[in-house]
Short mmCIF file of C-alpha atoms in Angstrom, two decimals:
data_model
loop_
_atom_site.label_atom_id
_atom_site.label_comp_id
_atom_site.label_asym_id
_atom_site.label_seq_id
_atom_site.Cartn_x
_atom_site.Cartn_y
_atom_site.Cartn_z
CA MET A 22 43.45 -8.80 -22.34
CA ALA A 23 44.70 -10.18 -25.70
CA SER A 24 44.65 -13.97 -26.01
CA ASN A 25 45.04 -16.37 -28.90
CA ARG A 26 42.86 -19.05 -27.30
CA LYS A 27 39.72 -19.52 -29.35
CA LEU A 28 36.71 -18.08 -27.56
CA GLY A 29 33.31 -19.76 -27.58
CA ILE A 30 30.56 -17.16 -27.16
CA ILE A 31 27.40 -18.72 -25.74
CA ALA A 32 24.95 -16.04 -26.74
CA GLY A 33 21.73 -15.06 -25.01
CA GLY A 34 19.72 -11.91 -25.76
CA GLY A 35 20.64 -8.27 -26.23
CA CYS A 36 23.69 -6.56 -27.70
CA LEU A 37 26.40 -8.04 -25.49
CA PRO A 38 27.22 -10.98 -27.79
CA GLY A 39 27.84 -8.44 -30.56
CA LEU A 40 30.13 -6.36 -28.34
CA ILE A 41 32.13 -9.46 -27.41
CA ALA A 42 32.43 -10.41 -31.08
CA ALA A 43 33.66 -6.90 -31.91
CA ALA A 44 36.21 -7.06 -29.08
CA CYS A 45 37.53 -10.39 -30.42
CA ARG A 46 37.81 -8.96 -33.93
CA ALA A 47 39.64 -5.88 -32.65
CA GLU A 48 42.13 -8.14 -30.85
CA GLY A 49 42.42 -10.61 -33.74
CA ARG A 50 41.19 -13.30 -31.36
CA PRO A 51 39.52 -16.33 -32.99
CA ALA A 52 35.93 -16.90 -31.83
CA HIS A 53 32.89 -19.10 -32.42
CA VAL A 54 29.28 -18.32 -31.52
CA LEU A 55 26.86 -20.78 -29.96
CA ALA A 56 23.57 -18.90 -30.19
CA LEU A 57 20.56 -19.92 -28.07
CA THR A 58 17.41 -20.18 -30.15
CA GLY A 59 14.61 -18.03 -28.80
CA HIS A 60 17.01 -16.00 -26.66
CA ALA A 61 19.77 -14.63 -28.90
CA ASP A 62 18.77 -11.83 -31.29
CA PRO A 63 19.31 -13.10 -34.87
CA ALA A 64 20.18 -9.59 -36.09
CA VAL A 65 22.88 -9.18 -33.44
CA ILE A 66 24.30 -12.62 -34.17
CA ALA A 67 24.29 -12.01 -37.94
CA ALA A 68 26.06 -8.67 -37.48
CA ALA A 69 28.69 -10.39 -35.32
CA ASP A 70 29.78 -12.10 -38.55
CA LEU A 71 31.43 -15.10 -36.88
CA PRO A 72 31.03 -18.84 -37.42
CA THR A 73 27.82 -19.69 -35.59
CA ASP A 74 25.81 -22.70 -34.46
CA TRP A 75 22.28 -22.35 -33.15
CA ILE A 76 21.01 -24.70 -30.41
CA ARG A 77 18.02 -24.86 -28.13
CA LEU A 78 18.67 -24.48 -24.39
CA GLY A 79 17.98 -28.16 -23.84
CA GLU A 80 20.57 -29.32 -26.37
CA ALA A 81 23.68 -29.37 -24.20
CA GLY A 82 24.92 -32.45 -26.04
CA SER A 83 25.12 -30.81 -29.47
CA GLY A 84 26.32 -27.59 -27.84
CA PHE A 85 29.38 -29.29 -26.35
CA ALA A 86 30.00 -31.04 -29.66
CA SER A 87 29.84 -27.73 -31.60
CA LEU A 88 32.28 -26.01 -29.30
CA ARG A 89 34.69 -28.92 -29.39
CA GLN A 90 34.49 -29.24 -33.17
CA ALA A 91 35.19 -25.52 -33.53
CA GLY A 92 38.32 -25.96 -31.45
CA VAL A 93 37.16 -23.66 -28.67
CA SER A 94 39.29 -23.47 -25.48
CA ASP A 95 37.64 -20.67 -23.49
CA VAL A 96 33.92 -20.05 -23.16
CA VAL A 97 32.03 -16.91 -22.18
CA MET A 98 28.29 -16.81 -21.48
CA VAL A 99 26.69 -13.49 -22.41
CA GLY A 100 23.28 -11.91 -22.66
CA PRO A 101 20.11 -12.59 -20.74
CA VAL A 102 18.46 -15.99 -21.10
CA ARG A 103 14.82 -16.19 -20.21
CA ARG A 104 14.72 -18.96 -17.59
CA PRO A 105 12.65 -21.80 -19.01
CA SER A 106 10.36 -24.22 -17.25
CA LEU A 107 11.36 -27.85 -17.50
CA SER A 108 8.60 -28.66 -19.96
CA GLU A 109 9.77 -25.86 -22.27
CA LEU A 110 13.31 -27.16 -22.03
CA ALA A 111 12.69 -30.54 -23.71
CA PRO A 112 16.16 -31.69 -22.67
CA ASP A 113 18.31 -33.94 -24.80
CA LEU A 114 20.02 -36.94 -23.16
CA ARG A 115 23.10 -35.00 -22.13
CA THR A 116 20.95 -32.20 -20.67
CA ALA A 117 18.68 -34.65 -18.86
CA ARG A 118 21.71 -36.32 -17.27
CA PHE A 119 22.86 -32.91 -16.11
CA PHE A 120 19.48 -32.17 -14.49
CA ALA A 121 19.31 -35.60 -12.96
CA ARG A 122 22.56 -34.78 -11.19
CA ILE A 123 21.95 -31.18 -10.08
CA GLY A 124 18.30 -31.76 -9.26
CA LEU A 125 15.41 -29.70 -10.50
CA LYS A 126 15.45 -27.42 -7.51
CA ALA A 127 18.23 -25.32 -9.02
CA LEU A 128 16.21 -24.50 -12.12
CA GLY A 129 15.41 -20.84 -12.34
CA ASP A 130 18.10 -19.19 -10.31
CA ASP A 131 21.84 -18.71 -10.40
CA GLY A 132 22.22 -22.20 -9.02
CA LEU A 133 21.42 -23.38 -12.54
CA LEU A 134 23.99 -21.12 -14.16
CA ARG A 135 26.64 -22.09 -11.63
CA ALA A 136 25.94 -25.71 -12.46
CA VAL A 137 26.28 -24.96 -16.19
CA VAL A 138 29.70 -23.41 -15.51
CA THR A 139 30.79 -26.53 -13.63
CA GLU A 140 29.46 -28.69 -16.45
CA LEU A 141 31.34 -26.75 -19.12
CA GLU A 142 34.53 -27.07 -17.12
CA SER A 143 34.03 -30.80 -16.64
CA GLU A 144 33.91 -30.98 -20.46
CA GLY A 145 37.35 -29.36 -20.58
CA PHE A 146 36.41 -25.78 -21.42
CA GLN A 147 37.63 -22.86 -19.37
CA VAL A 148 34.78 -20.50 -18.51
CA VAL A 149 35.85 -16.85 -18.45
CA GLY A 150 33.94 -13.77 -17.29
CA ILE A 151 32.61 -11.10 -19.63
CA ASP A 152 34.73 -8.67 -17.67
CA GLN A 153 37.86 -10.59 -18.70
CA VAL A 154 36.96 -10.21 -22.36
CA LEU A 155 35.53 -6.70 -22.11
CA ALA A 156 37.73 -5.32 -19.33
CA SER A 157 37.09 -1.76 -20.45
CA CYS A 158 33.37 -2.21 -19.71
CA LEU A 159 33.70 -3.08 -16.05
CA ALA A 160 32.16 -0.25 -14.01
CA ARG A 161 34.66 2.06 -12.30
CA PRO A 162 33.91 4.02 -9.15
CA GLY A 163 32.79 7.61 -9.58
CA LEU A 164 30.54 9.70 -11.76
CA TYR A 165 30.27 8.70 -15.43
CA GLY A 166 28.15 11.65 -16.42
CA GLY A 167 25.33 13.98 -15.39
CA PRO A 168 24.96 16.00 -12.20
CA ALA A 169 26.36 14.49 -8.97
CA PRO A 170 23.73 12.86 -6.69
CA ASP A 171 22.42 15.14 -3.92
CA ALA A 172 21.69 14.08 -0.33
CA GLN A 173 18.24 12.62 -1.15
CA ALA A 174 19.68 10.65 -4.08
CA GLU A 175 22.49 9.40 -1.84
CA ALA A 176 19.91 8.25 0.71
CA ASP A 177 17.89 6.51 -2.01
CA ILE A 178 21.04 4.78 -3.26
CA ALA A 179 21.81 3.58 0.28
CA ARG A 180 18.28 2.19 0.67
CA GLY A 181 18.59 0.57 -2.76
CA ILE A 182 21.81 -1.16 -1.74
CA GLU A 183 20.14 -2.50 1.40
CA VAL A 184 17.18 -3.95 -0.53
CA ALA A 185 19.24 -5.28 -3.46
CA ARG A 186 21.60 -7.05 -1.07
CA ALA A 187 18.74 -8.71 0.78
CA LEU A 188 17.25 -9.90 -2.49
CA GLY A 189 20.58 -10.99 -3.88
CA ALA A 190 21.24 -13.04 -0.76
CA VAL A 191 18.30 -15.28 -1.74
CA ASP A 192 19.44 -15.29 -5.37
CA VAL A 193 16.76 -13.00 -6.80
CA GLY A 194 17.18 -9.93 -9.03
CA GLN A 195 19.88 -7.32 -9.23
CA SER A 196 17.89 -4.13 -9.63
CA VAL A 197 15.66 -1.98 -7.45
CA VAL A 198 14.15 1.46 -7.87
CA ILE A 199 13.87 3.81 -4.89
CA GLN A 200 12.23 7.23 -4.78
CA GLN A 201 12.42 9.40 -1.68
CA GLY A 202 12.96 6.32 0.46
CA ILE A 203 10.02 4.46 -1.11
CA VAL A 204 10.79 1.13 -2.79
CA LEU A 205 8.91 1.62 -6.08
CA GLY A 206 9.90 -1.71 -7.56
CA VAL A 207 12.01 -4.80 -7.25
CA GLU A 208 13.19 -6.85 -10.21
CA ALA A 209 12.59 -10.58 -10.45
CA ILE A 210 12.70 -12.12 -13.93
CA GLU A 211 10.84 -9.40 -15.83
CA GLY A 212 14.05 -7.52 -16.65
CA THR A 213 15.17 -3.96 -16.03
CA ASP A 214 13.19 -2.44 -18.92
CA ARG A 215 9.87 -3.64 -17.54
CA LEU A 216 10.87 -2.69 -14.02
CA LEU A 217 11.56 0.86 -15.21
CA GLU A 218 8.29 1.07 -17.17
CA ARG A 219 6.30 0.00 -14.13
CA CYS A 220 8.12 2.35 -11.78
CA GLY A 221 7.43 5.23 -14.16
CA LEU A 222 3.72 4.61 -13.59
CA LEU A 223 4.12 4.24 -9.82
CA ALA A 224 6.31 7.31 -9.29
CA ARG A 225 5.31 9.90 -6.69
CA ASP A 226 5.39 13.67 -7.07
CA GLY A 227 8.59 15.50 -6.25
CA VAL A 228 12.18 14.56 -6.91
CA GLY A 229 12.59 11.38 -8.94
CA GLY A 230 14.03 8.05 -7.91
CA VAL A 231 17.18 6.11 -8.63
CA LEU A 232 17.90 2.73 -10.19
CA VAL A 233 20.41 0.66 -8.22
CA LYS A 234 22.04 -2.39 -9.84
CA LEU A 235 24.35 -4.68 -7.88
CA LYS A 236 25.93 -8.05 -8.39
CA LYS A 237 24.38 -10.61 -6.04
CA PRO A 238 26.56 -11.36 -3.02
CA GLY A 239 28.48 -14.52 -3.85
CA GLN A 240 27.47 -14.37 -7.51
CA ASP A 241 30.00 -16.02 -9.78
CA ARG A 242 31.56 -13.22 -11.81
CA ARG A 243 31.40 -15.42 -14.89
CA ILE A 244 27.64 -15.38 -15.11
CA ASP A 245 25.01 -12.80 -15.69
CA LEU A 246 26.75 -9.65 -14.49
CA PRO A 247 24.40 -6.66 -14.23
CA ALA A 248 24.80 -4.38 -17.23
CA ILE A 249 23.63 -0.97 -18.38
CA GLY A 250 23.88 0.75 -21.74
CA THR A 251 22.58 3.94 -23.31
CA ASN A 252 19.14 2.31 -23.61
CA THR A 253 19.07 1.91 -19.81
CA VAL A 254 19.82 5.61 -19.37
CA THR A 255 17.07 6.54 -21.83
CA ALA A 256 14.54 4.21 -20.15
CA ALA A 257 15.46 5.54 -16.70
CA ALA A 258 14.85 9.10 -17.89
CA SER A 259 11.47 8.09 -19.35
CA ALA A 260 10.55 6.61 -15.97
CA GLY A 261 11.29 9.97 -14.32
CA LEU A 262 14.41 8.78 -12.52
CA ARG A 263 17.24 11.08 -11.53
CA GLY A 264 20.04 8.62 -11.81
CA ILE A 265 21.54 5.16 -12.00
CA ALA A 266 24.01 3.66 -9.54
CA VAL A 267 25.90 0.49 -10.51
CA GLU A 268 28.34 -1.58 -8.53
CA ALA A 269 31.90 -0.62 -9.43
CA GLY A 270 34.06 -3.60 -10.28
CA ALA A 271 31.03 -5.82 -10.80
CA ALA A 272 28.50 -4.27 -13.18
CA LEU A 273 29.18 -3.64 -16.87
CA VAL A 274 28.79 -0.23 -18.45
CA LEU A 275 28.44 -0.89 -22.17
CA GLY A 276 29.89 2.02 -24.09
CA ARG A 277 31.41 4.24 -21.42
CA GLU A 278 31.50 7.39 -23.57
CA ALA A 279 28.05 6.92 -25.07
CA VAL A 280 26.50 6.24 -21.64
CA ALA A 281 28.15 9.34 -20.19
CA ALA A 282 26.95 11.45 -23.13
CA GLU A 283 23.37 10.18 -22.82
CA ALA A 284 23.46 10.89 -19.07
CA ARG A 285 24.61 14.45 -19.70
CA ARG A 286 22.04 14.95 -22.44
CA LEU A 287 19.15 13.81 -20.23
CA GLY A 288 20.48 15.32 -16.99
CA LEU A 289 20.65 11.97 -15.13
CA PHE A 290 23.59 10.84 -13.11
CA VAL A 291 25.30 7.52 -13.84
CA ILE A 292 27.65 6.58 -11.06
CA GLY A 293 29.81 3.63 -10.08
CA ILE A 294 29.49 2.88 -6.37
CA ALA A 295 31.41 0.61 -4.03
CA PRO A 296 28.65 -0.72 -1.77
CA LEU A 297 30.88 -2.72 0.57
CA MET B 17 -14.43 -10.02 20.70
CA ALA B 18 -17.36 -7.81 21.78
CA SER B 19 -16.42 -4.47 23.27
CA ASN B 20 -18.37 -1.33 24.10
CA ARG B 21 -15.39 0.97 23.58
CA LYS B 22 -16.04 3.25 20.64
CA LEU B 23 -13.88 2.22 17.68
CA GLY B 24 -12.27 4.73 15.34
CA ILE B 25 -11.79 3.20 11.88
CA ILE B 26 -8.98 4.95 9.99
CA ALA B 27 -9.92 3.85 6.50
CA GLY B 28 -7.59 3.33 3.53
CA GLY B 29 -8.59 1.59 0.31
CA GLY B 30 -10.47 -1.61 -0.50
CA CYS B 31 -13.32 -3.41 1.23
CA LEU B 32 -11.78 -3.95 4.64
CA PRO B 33 -13.18 -0.75 6.20
CA GLY B 34 -16.64 -1.95 5.19
CA LEU B 35 -16.06 -5.37 6.76
CA ILE B 36 -14.92 -3.75 9.99
CA ALA B 37 -18.00 -1.51 9.99
CA ALA B 38 -20.24 -4.54 9.47
CA ALA B 39 -18.54 -6.38 12.32
CA CYS B 40 -19.12 -3.41 14.64
CA ARG B 41 -22.78 -3.26 13.65
CA ALA B 42 -23.20 -6.99 14.22
CA GLU B 43 -21.75 -6.62 17.72
CA GLY B 44 -23.59 -3.38 18.49
CA ARG B 45 -20.26 -1.69 18.96
CA PRO B 46 -20.18 2.10 18.44
CA ALA B 47 -17.80 3.24 15.70
CA HIS B 48 -16.64 6.32 13.81
CA VAL B 49 -14.89 6.40 10.43
CA LEU B 50 -11.94 8.63 9.61
CA ALA B 51 -11.63 8.17 5.84
CA LEU B 52 -8.45 9.12 3.99
CA THR B 53 -9.20 11.19 0.90
CA GLY B 54 -7.72 9.68 -2.24
CA HIS B 55 -7.23 6.31 -0.57
CA ALA B 56 -10.59 5.20 0.92
CA ASP B 57 -13.24 4.12 -1.58
CA PRO B 58 -16.21 6.53 -1.23
CA ALA B 59 -18.68 3.75 -2.14
CA VAL B 60 -17.36 1.44 0.56
CA ILE B 61 -17.39 4.25 3.13
CA ALA B 62 -20.93 5.29 2.18
CA ALA B 63 -22.15 1.68 2.44
CA ALA B 64 -20.56 1.42 5.89
CA ASP B 65 -23.26 3.86 6.99
CA LEU B 66 -21.39 5.18 10.04
CA PRO B 67 -20.58 8.75 11.15
CA THR B 68 -17.60 9.74 8.98
CA ASP B 69 -14.99 12.49 8.66
CA TRP B 70 -12.76 12.75 5.62
CA ILE B 71 -9.20 14.02 5.97
CA ARG B 72 -6.13 14.15 3.79
CA LEU B 73 -3.14 12.08 4.89
CA GLY B 74 -1.26 15.23 5.90
CA GLU B 75 -4.01 16.42 8.26
CA ALA B 76 -3.07 14.57 11.42
CA GLY B 77 -4.15 17.58 13.49
CA SER B 78 -7.79 17.54 12.36
CA GLY B 79 -7.76 13.73 12.36
CA PHE B 80 -6.90 13.55 16.05
CA ALA B 81 -9.51 16.25 16.75
CA SER B 82 -12.21 14.30 14.87
CA LEU B 83 -11.50 11.10 16.74
CA ARG B 84 -11.46 12.86 20.09
CA GLN B 85 -14.67 14.76 19.36
CA ALA B 86 -16.37 11.51 18.35
CA GLY B 87 -15.43 10.02 21.71
CA VAL B 88 -13.29 7.27 20.22
CA SER B 89 -11.19 5.12 22.60
CA ASP B 90 -9.76 2.43 20.32
CA VAL B 91 -8.44 2.95 16.82
CA VAL B 92 -7.93 0.45 14.01
CA MET B 93 -6.09 1.26 10.76
CA VAL B 94 -7.44 -0.67 7.77
CA GLY B 95 -7.02 -0.85 4.02
CA PRO B 96 -4.04 -0.04 1.82
CA VAL B 97 -2.76 3.52 1.73
CA ARG B 98 -0.68 4.49 -1.28
CA ARG B 99 2.53 5.79 0.26
CA PRO B 100 2.85 9.47 -0.64
CA SER B 101 5.93 11.52 -1.36
CA LEU B 102 6.50 14.40 1.03
CA SER B 103 5.48 16.97 -1.57
CA GLU B 104 2.16 15.18 -2.12
CA LEU B 105 1.62 15.07 1.62
CA ALA B 106 1.35 18.84 2.19
CA PRO B 107 1.49 18.30 5.96
CA ASP B 108 -0.43 20.45 8.44
CA LEU B 109 1.42 21.75 11.52
CA ARG B 110 0.70 18.69 13.63
CA THR B 111 1.84 16.38 10.79
CA ALA B 112 4.97 18.43 10.13
CA ARG B 113 5.89 18.24 13.85
CA PHE B 114 5.51 14.46 13.62
CA PHE B 115 7.80 14.24 10.59
CA ALA B 116 10.32 16.60 12.14
CA ARG B 117 10.57 14.14 15.02
CA ILE B 118 10.64 10.80 13.18
CA GLY B 119 12.74 12.12 10.31
CA LEU B 120 11.95 11.78 6.64
CA LYS B 121 13.88 8.58 6.29
CA ALA B 122 10.97 6.55 7.63
CA LEU B 123 8.63 7.78 4.91
CA GLY B 124 7.55 5.01 2.62
CA ASP B 125 7.95 1.90 4.70
CA ASP B 126 6.51 0.34 7.82
CA GLY B 127 8.72 2.62 9.86
CA LEU B 128 6.19 5.32 9.00
CA LEU B 129 3.20 3.24 10.05
CA ARG B 130 4.87 2.20 13.29
CA ALA B 131 5.50 5.85 14.02
CA VAL B 132 1.83 6.64 13.34
CA VAL B 133 0.82 3.96 15.86
CA THR B 134 3.12 5.50 18.48
CA GLU B 135 1.72 8.94 17.68
CA LEU B 136 -1.90 7.81 18.07
CA GLU B 137 -1.06 6.23 21.40
CA SER B 138 0.71 9.37 22.59
CA GLU B 139 -2.60 11.15 21.89
CA GLY B 140 -4.36 8.75 24.24
CA PHE B 141 -5.90 6.31 21.75
CA GLN B 142 -5.42 2.59 21.97
CA VAL B 143 -4.45 1.12 18.60
CA VAL B 144 -5.89 -2.36 18.04
CA GLY B 145 -5.19 -4.83 15.24
CA ILE B 146 -7.66 -5.73 12.53
CA ASP B 147 -7.37 -9.29 13.75
CA GLN B 148 -8.72 -8.22 17.15
CA VAL B 149 -11.81 -6.74 15.50
CA LEU B 150 -12.19 -9.39 12.80
CA ALA B 151 -10.86 -12.41 14.69
CA SER B 152 -12.75 -14.80 12.42
CA CYS B 153 -10.71 -13.55 9.44
CA LEU B 154 -7.28 -14.42 10.78
CA ALA B 155 -5.83 -17.19 8.60
CA ARG B 156 -5.86 -20.66 10.15
CA PRO B 157 -3.41 -23.40 9.28
CA GLY B 158 -4.52 -25.95 6.69
CA LEU B 159 -6.39 -26.11 3.43
CA TYR B 160 -9.25 -23.64 2.92
CA GLY B 161 -10.35 -25.09 -0.38
CA GLY B 162 -9.21 -26.62 -3.66
CA PRO B 163 -6.85 -29.54 -4.24
CA ALA B 164 -3.99 -30.04 -1.77
CA PRO B 165 -0.59 -28.78 -3.00
CA ASP B 166 1.62 -31.46 -4.60
CA ALA B 167 5.39 -31.81 -4.14
CA GLN B 168 6.24 -29.14 -6.76
CA ALA B 169 3.77 -26.69 -5.20
CA GLU B 170 5.23 -27.42 -1.74
CA ALA B 171 8.72 -26.70 -3.09
CA ASP B 172 7.49 -23.45 -4.67
CA ILE B 173 5.87 -22.44 -1.38
CA ALA B 174 9.14 -23.13 0.47
CA ARG B 175 11.09 -21.00 -2.04
CA GLY B 176 8.44 -18.28 -1.71
CA ILE B 177 8.81 -18.25 2.06
CA GLU B 178 12.57 -17.87 1.71
CA VAL B 179 12.28 -14.91 -0.67
CA ALA B 180 9.40 -13.20 1.16
CA ARG B 181 11.30 -13.41 4.46
CA ALA B 182 14.44 -11.86 2.94
CA LEU B 183 12.37 -9.02 1.50
CA GLY B 184 10.36 -8.56 4.66
CA ALA B 185 13.56 -8.30 6.68
CA VAL B 186 14.35 -5.07 4.82
CA ASP B 187 10.74 -3.91 5.17
CA VAL B 188 9.64 -4.44 1.55
CA GLY B 189 6.59 -6.29 0.23
CA GLN B 190 4.67 -9.26 1.51
CA SER B 191 4.00 -11.21 -1.66
CA VAL B 192 5.99 -13.24 -4.12
CA VAL B 193 5.04 -15.54 -7.00
CA ILE B 194 7.07 -18.69 -7.66
CA GLN B 195 6.64 -21.14 -10.54
CA GLN B 196 8.68 -24.35 -10.69
CA GLY B 197 11.34 -22.76 -8.53
CA ILE B 198 11.51 -19.59 -10.66
CA VAL B 199 10.78 -16.31 -8.89
CA LEU B 200 8.33 -14.77 -11.37
CA GLY B 201 7.71 -11.62 -9.38
CA VAL B 202 8.26 -9.77 -6.17
CA GLU B 203 5.87 -7.15 -4.81
CA ALA B 204 7.01 -3.68 -3.84
CA ILE B 205 4.35 -0.94 -3.75
CA GLU B 206 2.44 -1.91 -6.87
CA GLY B 207 0.05 -4.18 -4.98
CA THR B 208 -0.86 -7.83 -5.35
CA ASP B 209 -3.27 -7.31 -8.25
CA ARG B 210 -0.58 -5.83 -10.47
CA LEU B 211 1.95 -8.41 -9.32
CA LEU B 212 -0.44 -11.16 -10.41
CA GLU B 213 -1.17 -9.51 -13.76
CA ARG B 214 2.53 -9.22 -14.51
CA CYS B 215 3.29 -12.79 -13.45
CA GLY B 216 0.49 -14.04 -15.69
CA LEU B 217 2.42 -12.60 -18.65
CA LEU B 218 5.76 -13.97 -17.44
CA ALA B 219 4.56 -17.49 -16.66
CA ARG B 220 6.40 -20.47 -18.12
CA ASP B 221 4.83 -23.55 -19.69
CA GLY B 222 3.95 -26.47 -17.48
CA VAL B 223 2.47 -26.51 -13.99
CA GLY B 224 1.54 -23.07 -12.70
CA GLY B 225 3.01 -21.10 -9.84
CA VAL B 226 1.94 -20.14 -6.36
CA LEU B 227 1.36 -16.84 -4.60
CA VAL B 228 2.92 -16.67 -1.14
CA LYS B 229 1.89 -13.92 1.29
CA LEU B 230 3.58 -13.50 4.66
CA LYS B 231 3.67 -10.89 7.39
CA LYS B 232 7.06 -9.18 7.48
CA PRO B 233 9.25 -10.48 10.32
CA GLY B 234 8.87 -8.04 13.19
CA GLN B 235 5.89 -6.35 11.56
CA ASP B 236 3.56 -4.78 14.09
CA ARG B 237 0.34 -6.83 13.93
CA ARG B 238 -1.67 -3.65 14.13
CA ILE B 239 -0.61 -2.41 10.71
CA ASP B 240 -1.10 -3.53 7.18
CA LEU B 241 -1.54 -7.28 7.64
CA PRO B 242 -1.46 -9.19 4.35
CA ALA B 243 -5.00 -10.01 3.21
CA ILE B 244 -6.68 -12.08 0.53
CA GLY B 245 -10.30 -12.25 -0.61
CA THR B 246 -12.26 -13.92 -3.38
CA ASN B 247 -10.86 -11.31 -5.82
CA THR B 248 -7.35 -12.52 -5.02
CA VAL B 249 -8.35 -16.10 -5.82
CA THR B 250 -9.92 -15.02 -9.10
CA ALA B 251 -6.87 -12.93 -10.06
CA ALA B 252 -4.50 -15.77 -9.15
CA ALA B 253 -6.47 -18.12 -11.41
CA SER B 254 -6.35 -15.61 -14.27
CA ALA B 255 -2.57 -15.45 -13.85
CA GLY B 256 -2.40 -19.23 -14.27
CA LEU B 257 -1.45 -19.95 -10.66
CA ARG B 258 -2.20 -23.22 -8.93
CA GLY B 259 -2.63 -21.85 -5.47
CA ILE B 260 -2.21 -19.29 -2.72
CA ALA B 261 -0.36 -19.81 0.56
CA VAL B 262 -0.87 -17.31 3.38
CA GLU B 263 0.73 -17.12 6.78
CA ALA B 264 -1.54 -18.70 9.40
CA GLY B 265 -2.10 -16.47 12.40
CA ALA B 266 -0.87 -13.40 10.53
CA ALA B 267 -2.64 -12.95 7.19
CA LEU B 268 -6.35 -12.19 6.85
CA VAL B 269 -8.69 -14.32 4.79
CA LEU B 270 -11.68 -12.10 4.07
CA GLY B 271 -14.76 -14.25 3.76
CA ARG B 272 -13.59 -17.73 4.68
CA GLU B 273 -16.49 -19.55 3.05
CA ALA B 274 -16.54 -17.46 -0.11
CA VAL B 275 -12.77 -17.82 -0.56
CA ALA B 276 -12.99 -21.58 -0.12
CA ALA B 277 -15.88 -21.79 -2.60
CA GLU B 278 -14.01 -19.70 -5.20
CA ALA B 279 -10.92 -21.87 -4.72
CA ARG B 280 -12.96 -25.03 -5.30
CA ARG B 281 -14.73 -23.52 -8.30
CA LEU B 282 -11.43 -22.55 -9.98
CA GLY B 283 -9.44 -25.58 -8.83
CA LEU B 284 -6.81 -23.54 -6.94
CA PHE B 285 -5.62 -24.34 -3.46
CA VAL B 286 -5.82 -21.74 -0.70
CA ILE B 287 -3.82 -22.83 2.29
CA GLY B 288 -2.76 -21.40 5.63
CA ILE B 289 0.89 -22.20 6.34
CA ALA B 290 3.06 -21.83 9.44
CA PRO B 291 6.40 -20.76 7.96
CA LEU B 292 8.36 -20.73 11.24
#
């Protein structure tokens, strides 16, 4: 997916911004980071070793100016951003105008992110999906590593798909944990790590549960794709789970080989599923 | 709602079994408690001061025998029961026959409880709803106490209804917490207390959120109605919420006066809503 168009990386939390930066370097693609204060991890951004501007979430005005000044053509938004309340946002003029137009109702769900995409494009940037930059990370169907799911695990995955789809349809969460047909937990904004911790405490005796992660139906592929990495596999094992199922062609598996190796080491399955 | 038919109280956790016992005593209605070991609170059951048998969840055979021997005609199921895994259940013969018929798939959701209702009725008992025994506790429309919800709170309630309905349609949860349009948390099996604790930690700056509790669409009124009491109001206040909305005609408000007083004391609204 080599391109010479300069990539603007709008960076939220976690390791993904670093992986994108590494992919750009490997391809010799020019890139510029716009890191979100309070969301992006300074260590990850520093290690990315790219020209960087830091802005607050509410500073859309200076954000657009930074990207334009850096000569960015394409923009990718990566890494979780803790959804702020309006009072935390302290919007600048440009941001306030944006909210005045989309209305406050959209704050807090994908509606907001979709609106941000539209806004970036109205400023002349092309918004691309993480999966276009990191094509090798898009989940493929089939077993990544670990033992194949048995009949109970298959049933739990099916129940997980049903619940995740219902939630996704109202624009909430991407992850659920099911054990022996019991819905142990449903993710809202707390994140997958906390969901797994909680479900570890709620787990029943007998065979363990599964984590199911799907893209929301109708979710724009350019925003907030569900992702797992080796840390997800480790956390799932700590929570007593037997496996992880992610939506093939929609979720990201960060570090295919490392994830497969961790799955084998801990005896969990990691599988790409096609829920449609 | 006076009746002379002997009432069998199948008792799960919390205070509800005690409230039912008190209502029977006040009416002079004969009653017998079948308390579920590991779920019913021994102190509540002891205070109920009624003839009592204790059984494990898997002992349907002796449970039916107890109720029959006590001369019970009507049965009410009250108080949360932590959904067990099959290996925890250790079913007796009668219970195993039941599971062989309904299939294991139903374990863990209302499907199971609906099947238990059918099973009790096939044994000749009439299963009645808590709201038939505690009619005064059924939530009424309108404000119970505290300040009326403002426009933001109304919007949060509307979003909560949308999410709770979607979840309920796949037979999960009854409670969600929304703050300024952001879905802070969604309840699975962890219970409302833990949901509130978690949402307290996840809350954003600015005006607080609301707890919305609805009956699941299609939920049998005789099982597991959503309930709030003064402890719910206190916990909601600790989590920084501004109010609680419960489904009128479906949720239970345990101690109308006390709940209203606690709401006024803490400055939270408690309101019965008609979401249809």
